Tab-separated table of C-alpha atoms in Angstrom:
chain	number	residue	atom	x	y	z
O	1	MET	CA	0.000	0.000	0.000
O	2	THR	CA	1.292	3.447	-0.983
O	3	GLN	CA	0.103	6.450	1.014
O	4	VAL	CA	0.055	10.152	0.155
O	5	TYR	CA	2.765	11.089	2.659
O	6	GLU	CA	5.079	8.531	1.027
O	7	VAL	CA	4.789	9.973	-2.476
O	8	LEU	CA	5.597	13.395	-1.019
O	9	GLN	CA	9.106	12.079	-0.330
O	10	LEU	CA	9.741	11.627	-4.065
O	11	GLU	CA	11.900	14.201	-5.829
O	12	PRO	CA	9.167	15.599	-8.147
O	13	PHE	CA	7.054	16.446	-5.068
O	14	HIS	CA	9.652	18.659	-3.372
O	15	GLU	CA	7.903	21.893	-4.361
O	16	PHE	CA	4.424	20.692	-3.355
O	17	GLN	CA	2.702	22.833	-0.730
O	18	LEU	CA	-0.189	21.480	1.312
O	19	GLN	CA	-3.175	23.840	1.238
O	20	ALA	CA	-5.924	21.793	2.917
O	21	GLY	CA	-7.018	18.295	3.960
O	22	GLU	CA	-4.024	17.449	6.160
O	23	ARG	CA	-5.715	14.495	7.854
O	24	GLY	CA	-5.838	12.739	4.473
O	25	LEU	CA	-2.065	12.373	4.176
O	26	THR	CA	-2.440	8.680	5.023
O	27	ASN	CA	-4.920	8.081	2.175
O	28	GLU	CA	-3.981	5.185	-0.082
O	29	VAL	CA	-2.784	6.105	-3.566
O	30	THR	CA	-3.663	3.528	-6.227
O	31	ASN	CA	-3.046	5.623	-9.340
O	32	VAL	CA	-1.947	9.086	-10.508
O	33	THR	CA	-3.883	10.731	-13.317
O	34	MET	CA	-4.717	14.147	-14.768
O	35	LEU	CA	-7.931	16.159	-14.840
O	36	ASP	CA	-8.248	18.598	-17.706
O	37	TYR	CA	-11.242	18.286	-19.995
O	38	GLU	CA	-13.608	15.901	-18.187
O	39	THR	CA	-15.715	18.760	-16.879
O	40	ASP	CA	-16.803	19.727	-20.393
O	41	ALA	CA	-19.270	16.846	-20.210
O	42	ARG	CA	-19.262	16.638	-16.397
O	43	ASP	CA	-18.356	12.983	-16.747
O	44	TYR	CA	-16.088	11.618	-14.002
O	45	SER	CA	-16.718	7.924	-14.638
O	46	ALA	CA	-13.049	7.346	-15.577
O	47	PHE	CA	-11.824	8.159	-12.067
O	48	ARG	CA	-11.465	5.494	-9.387
O	49	PRO	CA	-11.059	5.334	-5.600
O	50	GLY	CA	-7.467	6.072	-4.640
O	51	ASP	CA	-6.719	8.236	-7.687
O	52	PHE	CA	-4.316	11.108	-7.006
O	53	ILE	CA	-5.418	13.905	-9.343
O	54	LEU	CA	-3.163	16.448	-11.062
O	55	SER	CA	-4.705	19.446	-12.781
O	56	SER	CA	-3.860	22.896	-14.081
O	57	LEU	CA	-7.568	23.807	-13.706
O	58	TYR	CA	-7.607	24.783	-17.380
O	59	PHE	CA	-11.267	23.800	-17.558
O	60	ALA	CA	-12.101	26.430	-14.922
O	61	LYS	CA	-9.840	29.261	-16.021
O	62	ASN	CA	-12.864	31.444	-16.779
O	63	ASP	CA	-15.252	30.082	-14.136
O	64	GLU	CA	-13.998	29.442	-10.597
O	65	SER	CA	-17.251	27.724	-9.605
O	66	LEU	CA	-16.332	24.757	-11.800
O	67	ILE	CA	-13.425	23.951	-9.461
O	68	LEU	CA	-15.671	23.204	-6.513
O	69	GLU	CA	-18.131	21.257	-8.674
O	70	ALA	CA	-15.370	19.046	-10.051
O	71	PHE	CA	-13.705	18.560	-6.677
O	72	ARG	CA	-16.990	17.552	-5.018
O	73	ALA	CA	-17.567	14.942	-7.743
O	74	LEU	CA	-14.025	13.583	-7.309
O	75	VAL	CA	-14.365	13.412	-3.523
O	76	ASN	CA	-17.480	11.304	-4.031
O	77	LYS	CA	-15.349	9.016	-6.208
O	78	GLY	CA	-12.962	8.491	-3.278
O	79	ILE	CA	-9.829	10.168	-4.614
O	80	SER	CA	-6.727	10.165	-2.414
O	81	GLY	CA	-5.462	13.676	-3.183
O	82	PHE	CA	-5.653	16.667	-5.514
O	83	ALA	CA	-2.719	18.761	-6.771
O	84	ILE	CA	-3.121	22.042	-8.648
O	85	LYS	CA	-0.430	23.402	-10.925
O	86	THR	CA	-0.399	27.162	-10.486
O	87	VAL	CA	-0.970	28.209	-14.068
O	88	TYR	CA	-4.399	29.846	-13.774
O	89	TYR	CA	-4.916	29.820	-9.985
O	90	PHE	CA	-2.248	30.523	-7.351
O	91	THR	CA	-4.517	30.036	-4.323
O	92	ILE	CA	-7.453	27.738	-3.766
O	93	PRO	CA	-11.013	28.969	-3.086
O	94	ASP	CA	-12.090	29.034	0.566
O	95	LYS	CA	-14.977	26.659	-0.099
O	96	LEU	CA	-12.615	24.139	-1.686
O	97	GLN	CA	-10.382	24.325	1.390
O	98	GLN	CA	-13.361	23.741	3.678
O	99	LEU	CA	-14.560	20.765	1.620
O	100	ALA	CA	-11.062	19.247	1.523
O	101	ASP	CA	-10.678	19.558	5.298
O	102	ALA	CA	-14.112	18.053	5.902
O	103	ALA	CA	-13.581	15.175	3.458
O	104	GLY	CA	-9.987	14.447	4.501
O	105	VAL	CA	-8.651	14.845	0.955
O	106	PRO	CA	-5.317	16.710	0.820
O	107	VAL	CA	-5.031	19.537	-1.706
O	108	PHE	CA	-1.619	20.769	-2.872
O	109	THR	CA	-0.262	23.441	-5.156
O	110	PHE	CA	2.908	23.175	-7.222
O	111	HIS	CA	4.537	25.425	-9.787
O	112	SER	CA	7.057	24.110	-12.281
O	113	THR	CA	7.252	20.300	-12.056
O	114	TYR	CA	6.101	18.424	-15.154
O	115	MET	CA	3.034	16.304	-14.499
O	116	GLU	CA	4.536	13.461	-16.529
O	117	ASP	CA	7.537	13.343	-14.166
O	118	ILE	CA	5.176	13.118	-11.177
O	119	ILE	CA	3.224	10.267	-12.752
O	120	ILE	CA	6.386	8.325	-13.641
O	121	ALA	CA	7.849	8.738	-10.141
O	122	VAL	CA	4.697	7.542	-8.368
O	123	ASN	CA	4.250	4.592	-10.715
O	124	GLU	CA	7.870	3.573	-10.062
O	125	LEU	CA	7.277	3.799	-6.307
O	126	MET	CA	4.159	1.634	-6.503
O	127	LYS	CA	5.959	-0.954	-8.646
O	128	GLU	CA	8.822	-0.966	-6.163
O	129	LYS	CA	6.448	-1.482	-3.234
O	130	ASP	CA	4.680	-4.311	-5.080
O	131	ARG	CA	8.070	-5.936	-5.672
O	132	GLN	CA	9.019	-5.503	-2.023
O	133	ALA	CA	5.700	-7.003	-0.917
O	134	ALA	CA	6.257	-10.050	-3.135
O	135	GLN	CA	9.764	-10.502	-1.760
O	136	ALA	CA	8.541	-10.085	1.827
O	137	GLU	CA	5.966	-12.804	1.195
O	138	LEU	CA	8.705	-15.137	-0.042
O	139	LEU	CA	10.863	-14.343	2.987
O	140	GLY	CA	7.907	-14.934	5.296
O	141	HIS	CA	7.332	-18.310	3.677
O	142	LEU	CA	11.029	-19.080	4.018
O	143	LEU	CA	10.986	-18.345	7.753
O	144	ARG	CA	7.560	-19.629	8.790
O	145	GLU	CA	7.296	-22.961	7.011
O	146	PRO	CA	9.268	-26.151	7.723
O	147	LEU	CA	11.121	-26.569	4.427
O	148	THR	CA	13.565	-29.076	3.014
O	149	GLU	CA	16.943	-27.813	1.839
O	150	SER	CA	15.867	-28.227	-1.791
O	151	GLN	CA	12.747	-26.111	-1.125
O	152	VAL	CA	14.913	-23.445	0.549
O	153	SER	CA	17.205	-23.470	-2.473
O	154	ALA	CA	14.239	-23.017	-4.822
O	155	LEU	CA	12.932	-20.080	-2.774
O	156	SER	CA	16.352	-18.435	-2.696
O	157	HIS	CA	16.467	-18.692	-6.483
O	158	ARG	CA	13.117	-16.896	-6.681
O	159	LEU	CA	14.413	-14.177	-4.390
O	160	ASP	CA	17.572	-13.658	-6.429
O	161	ASP	CA	18.751	-16.048	-9.113
O	162	ARG	CA	22.301	-14.673	-8.940
O	163	MET	CA	23.040	-15.860	-5.392
O	164	LEU	CA	26.323	-17.724	-4.930
O	165	PRO	CA	26.697	-20.933	-2.849
O	166	TRP	CA	27.874	-19.503	0.511
O	167	CYS	CA	25.966	-16.786	2.340
O	168	ALA	CA	25.856	-14.472	5.339
O	169	ALA	CA	23.224	-11.908	6.287
O	170	ALA	CA	22.809	-8.564	8.044
O	171	PHE	CA	19.519	-7.030	9.146
O	172	ALA	CA	19.476	-3.278	9.812
O	173	THR	CA	16.762	-1.170	11.436
O	174	PHE	CA	16.863	2.557	12.113
O	175	ARG	CA	17.567	3.649	15.693
O	176	ASP	CA	15.251	6.645	15.419
O	177	LYS	CA	11.980	5.943	13.611
O	178	ALA	CA	10.979	9.598	13.644
O	179	GLY	CA	12.387	11.631	10.794
O	180	ARG	CA	14.563	8.804	9.554
O	181	ALA	CA	15.834	8.532	5.995
O	182	PRO	CA	13.902	6.202	3.677
O	183	LEU	CA	15.033	2.602	3.386
O	184	PRO	CA	17.051	1.829	0.249
O	185	THR	CA	15.200	0.930	-2.946
O	186	ARG	CA	16.175	-0.754	-6.184
O	187	GLN	CA	16.992	2.698	-7.515
O	188	THR	CA	19.531	3.085	-4.698
O	189	THR	CA	21.292	-0.106	-5.731
O	190	ARG	CA	21.712	1.213	-9.264
O	191	TRP	CA	24.524	3.451	-8.028
O	192	VAL	CA	25.788	1.050	-5.341
O	193	PRO	CA	27.532	-1.967	-6.947
O	194	MET	CA	25.982	-5.226	-5.771
O	195	ASP	CA	28.575	-7.404	-7.507
O	196	GLU	CA	32.265	-6.969	-6.768
O	197	SER	CA	35.402	-9.107	-6.440
O	198	GLY	CA	33.480	-12.352	-6.783
O	199	PHE	CA	30.900	-11.370	-4.160
O	200	HIS	CA	27.198	-10.834	-4.774
O	201	TYR	CA	24.867	-8.788	-2.573
O	202	ALA	CA	21.071	-8.784	-2.498
O	203	MET	CA	18.916	-6.400	-0.499
O	204	PHE	CA	15.305	-6.817	0.626
O	205	ILE	CA	12.965	-4.631	2.666
O	206	TYR	CA	11.422	-6.777	5.397
O	207	ARG	CA	9.713	-6.165	8.753
O	208	GLY	CA	10.516	-2.470	8.714
O	209	GLY	CA	14.224	-3.000	8.080
O	210	ALA	CA	16.740	-3.795	5.357
O	211	LEU	CA	17.952	-7.377	4.936
O	212	LEU	CA	21.308	-7.535	3.164
O	213	LEU	CA	22.612	-10.895	1.931
O	214	LEU	CA	26.218	-11.511	0.992
O	215	THR	CA	26.875	-14.612	-1.100
O	216	THR	CA	30.315	-15.879	-2.093
O	217	PRO	CA	31.746	-18.760	-4.159
O	218	GLN	CA	33.912	-19.889	-1.220
O	219	PRO	CA	33.385	-19.804	2.566
O	220	LEU	CA	34.651	-16.745	4.446
O	221	ASP	CA	35.221	-16.302	8.166
O	222	GLU	CA	32.608	-14.377	10.137
O	223	GLY	CA	34.823	-11.349	10.719
O	224	ARG	CA	35.449	-10.927	6.986
O	225	CYS	CA	31.723	-11.315	6.218
O	226	ARG	CA	30.835	-8.743	8.857
O	227	ALA	CA	33.329	-6.232	7.463
O	228	LEU	CA	31.991	-6.671	3.927
O	229	LEU	CA	28.380	-6.330	5.040
O	230	LEU	CA	29.130	-3.248	7.146
O	231	SER	CA	30.895	-1.612	4.219
O	232	LYS	CA	27.934	-2.255	1.922
O	233	LEU	CA	25.452	-0.977	4.515
O	234	GLU	CA	27.491	2.233	4.706
O	235	ALA	CA	27.258	2.579	0.923
O	236	LEU	CA	23.496	2.016	1.116
O	237	ARG	CA	23.233	4.807	3.719
O	238	LEU	CA	22.540	2.387	6.566
O	239	PRO	CA	25.589	2.981	8.801
O	240	PRO	CA	25.754	1.628	12.376
O	241	GLU	CA	25.583	5.149	13.815
O	242	ALA	CA	22.061	5.436	12.334
O	243	CYS	CA	20.992	1.798	12.659
O	244	ARG	CA	21.058	-1.316	14.802
O	245	VAL	CA	22.538	-4.218	12.853
O	246	GLY	CA	22.290	-7.951	13.493
O	247	PHE	CA	24.655	-10.403	11.759
O	248	SER	CA	24.200	-14.088	11.053
O	249	ARG	CA	26.860	-16.710	11.142
O	250	THR	CA	28.226	-17.883	7.817
O	251	VAL	CA	25.984	-20.672	6.543
O	252	ALA	CA	27.453	-23.620	4.675
O	253	THR	CA	25.296	-23.328	1.583
O	254	ARG	CA	22.479	-21.291	0.098
O	255	ARG	CA	20.277	-24.297	0.859
O	256	GLN	CA	20.308	-23.098	4.491
O	257	LEU	CA	19.307	-19.533	3.702
O	258	ASP	CA	16.340	-19.756	6.102
O	259	ALA	CA	18.689	-20.267	9.065
O	260	CYS	CA	20.955	-17.460	7.843
O	261	VAL	CA	18.123	-14.920	7.614
O	262	SER	CA	16.576	-16.024	10.916
O	263	GLN	CA	19.897	-15.561	12.719
O	264	ALA	CA	20.298	-11.998	11.395
O	265	LEU	CA	16.763	-11.092	12.487
O	266	GLN	CA	17.261	-12.513	15.965
O	267	ALA	CA	20.621	-10.777	16.369
O	268	ASN	CA	18.971	-7.497	15.364
O	269	ARG	CA	16.265	-7.936	18.014
O	270	MET	CA	18.836	-8.332	20.747
O	271	CYS	CA	20.911	-5.508	19.273
O	272	ARG	CA	17.911	-3.214	19.801
O	273	LEU	CA	17.322	-4.570	23.291
O	274	TRP	CA	20.975	-4.181	24.301
O	275	GLN	CA	21.231	-0.838	22.428
O	276	ARG	CA	24.429	-1.741	20.646
O	277	ASP	CA	25.711	-0.723	17.218
O	278	TRP	CA	25.768	-4.322	16.042
O	279	VAL	CA	25.444	-7.852	17.426
O	280	ASP	CA	26.601	-11.198	16.016
O	281	TYR	CA	24.262	-14.153	16.332
O	282	GLY	CA	27.043	-16.044	18.094
O	283	GLN	CA	26.923	-13.495	20.933
O	284	LEU	CA	23.303	-14.270	21.863
O	285	GLY	CA	24.061	-17.188	24.164
O	286	LEU	CA	20.889	-18.650	25.672
O	287	TYR	CA	18.761	-16.084	23.823
O	288	ARG	CA	19.359	-18.089	20.647
O	289	TYR	CA	16.880	-20.602	22.046
O	290	LEU	CA	14.483	-18.142	23.688
O	291	LEU	CA	13.921	-15.750	20.787
O	292	PRO	CA	12.247	-18.300	18.458
O	293	LEU	CA	9.686	-18.947	21.204
O	294	LEU	CA	8.473	-15.340	20.860
O	295	ASP	CA	7.070	-16.353	17.483
O	296	ALA	CA	5.384	-19.480	18.853
O	297	PRO	CA	1.844	-18.307	19.777
O	298	GLY	CA	1.007	-21.374	21.878
O	299	CYS	CA	4.103	-20.996	24.041
O	300	ARG	CA	3.628	-17.234	24.452
O	301	GLU	CA	-0.009	-17.654	25.423
O	302	GLU	CA	0.784	-20.334	28.010
O	303	CYS	CA	3.438	-18.111	29.594
O	304	ARG	CA	0.996	-15.181	29.704
O	305	ARG	CA	-1.661	-17.395	31.303
O	306	GLN	CA	0.646	-18.630	34.039
O	307	LEU	CA	1.968	-15.178	34.890
O	308	ALA	CA	-1.584	-13.814	34.843
O	309	GLU	CA	-2.442	-16.289	37.623
O	310	VAL	CA	0.393	-14.870	39.714
O	311	ARG	CA	-0.676	-11.254	39.031
O	312	ALA	CA	-4.268	-12.043	39.933
O	313	TYR	CA	-3.153	-13.591	43.226
O	314	ASP	CA	-1.036	-10.509	44.019
O	315	GLN	CA	-3.966	-8.181	43.318
O	316	GLU	CA	-6.371	-10.215	45.450
O	317	HIS	CA	-4.055	-10.764	48.417
O	318	GLY	CA	-1.761	-7.726	48.258
O	319	THR	CA	1.324	-9.903	47.894
O	320	ALA	CA	4.467	-9.521	45.752
O	321	LEU	CA	4.765	-12.983	44.227
O	322	LEU	CA	5.519	-11.756	40.699
O	323	ASP	CA	8.310	-9.429	41.816
O	324	THR	CA	9.781	-12.245	43.863
O	325	LEU	CA	9.508	-14.717	40.972
O	326	THR	CA	11.228	-12.245	38.632
O	327	ALA	CA	14.075	-11.694	41.092
O	328	PHE	CA	14.301	-15.447	41.715
O	329	VAL	CA	14.837	-16.039	37.981
O	330	ARG	CA	17.287	-13.128	37.703
O	331	CYS	CA	19.304	-14.603	40.588
O	332	GLY	CA	19.473	-18.026	38.958
O	333	GLY	CA	17.158	-19.680	41.483
O	334	ASP	CA	19.403	-18.823	44.444
O	335	VAL	CA	17.089	-18.106	47.400
O	336	ASN	CA	19.689	-16.286	49.499
O	337	GLU	CA	20.749	-14.027	46.610
O	338	THR	CA	17.098	-13.330	45.822
O	339	ALA	CA	16.485	-12.393	49.456
O	340	ARG	CA	19.406	-9.968	49.407
O	341	ALA	CA	18.192	-8.411	46.160
O	342	LEU	CA	14.703	-7.876	47.618
O	343	TYR	CA	15.825	-7.001	51.167
O	344	GLN	CA	13.713	-9.899	52.445
O	345	HIS	CA	14.342	-12.867	54.711
O	346	PRO	CA	15.178	-16.077	52.814
O	347	ASN	CA	12.179	-17.784	54.408
O	348	THR	CA	9.923	-15.087	52.941
O	349	VAL	CA	11.338	-15.810	49.483
O	350	ARG	CA	10.892	-19.571	50.007
O	351	TYR	CA	7.274	-19.076	51.069
O	352	ARG	CA	6.478	-16.885	48.056
O	353	VAL	CA	8.140	-19.250	45.593
O	354	LYS	CA	6.270	-22.158	47.195
O	355	THR	CA	3.003	-20.235	46.731
O	356	VAL	CA	3.741	-19.780	43.013
O	357	ARG	CA	4.538	-23.493	42.791
O	358	ARG	CA	1.135	-24.267	44.294
O	359	LEU	CA	-0.617	-21.914	41.838
O	360	TRP	CA	1.070	-23.786	38.999
O	361	ASP	CA	0.136	-27.225	40.404
O	362	ASP	CA	3.692	-27.862	41.650
O	363	PRO	CA	5.358	-28.887	38.342
O	364	PRO	CA	8.531	-30.990	38.727
O	365	GLU	CA	10.388	-28.639	36.304
O	366	PHE	CA	9.302	-25.478	38.163
O	367	ASP	CA	12.665	-23.665	37.934
O	368	GLN	CA	12.881	-24.109	34.166
O	369	GLN	CA	9.226	-23.164	33.736
O	370	ALA	CA	9.661	-19.999	35.804
O	371	PHE	CA	12.758	-19.044	33.800
O	372	LEU	CA	10.958	-19.416	30.461
O	373	CYS	CA	7.844	-17.536	31.556
O	374	VAL	CA	9.697	-14.592	33.066
O	375	GLN	CA	12.321	-14.299	30.330
O	376	LEU	CA	9.788	-14.501	27.483
O	377	GLU	CA	7.557	-11.938	29.166
O	378	GLN	CA	10.482	-9.546	29.544
O	379	LEU	CA	11.709	-10.105	25.985
O	380	ALA	CA	8.247	-9.569	24.575
O	381	GLY	CA	7.805	-6.357	26.549
O	382	GLU	CA	11.169	-5.003	25.426
O	383	LEU	CA	10.980	-6.004	21.773
O	384	GLU	CA	7.363	-5.394	20.820
O	385	PRO	CA	6.329	-1.854	19.781
């Protein structure tokens, strides 16, 4: 989906000035077209919902009332926006401004940009977004489904048929979502070489970040892969000072691309949590096993249910079981260390932990269960928007 505020970032829109209808900047744009002579017959049947209209208002150069009539008809068609080239009118009528504000249809003025350049730029953006959506669907399939190595290889070929046998991945997300630069597009890669010295790079927009794959004819060590990926991210205007970057380990073959991509995504999640410039998958330790559980709905729901029982007990009895359980996990199940951390007597900690055990029907693997529940709850709270 392409929205009005996104097309405003394109170069041909730099001189556009918003005159009315600001709340419609999130309207979906499905097409860009021109309005010139349709009002001669007052026939607007050619226009469709989502159309972004460009017009010089030639049809109304001698009769301002025709502007409002045409705009009202277009609003009823569900247009996404209206841009007036200031040839005959340099300001918009007050009634048009009022109607645009009420309908939530943004109205702009512009001066010298060619309408054809605007249409080409928006069409290119929509094609690019369609391509990105198709690639994201393939990546989602790659990561969600249990696939054989031959199926992974076939999917990687659909993603990029120029991939070489050995691969490594980096996943970059912006530190500051507000006012950030746009993610790279295919147009960006036209001036950034993606093939060099026997290496091949492929970039995909996925989950609000940029996934960069490095493939090589021969295996490279992780440090060399990281340096190459960092250098390419710099060239793509995704440097570590602006982003958080997660790196995979080098995977033996392209047939294990799913593991490679998953590792980069998980490393990026912990990079954001730890607020580091970059994190290697190999640095995750135990989190390598916990992070996949965040995407397992059944496991997440069971953890939420069990912790909800503890919260409900605390609310009903005025106790602090959940705080004690969290400290107990943080202290590795050591009662005395937990007591010191909470400034409580060890017997108080033992009693509270025993109460949680009873709420959970005294499972034999209580310590492991408590660790999973608390750690997943904390990870989910830190990593979800």
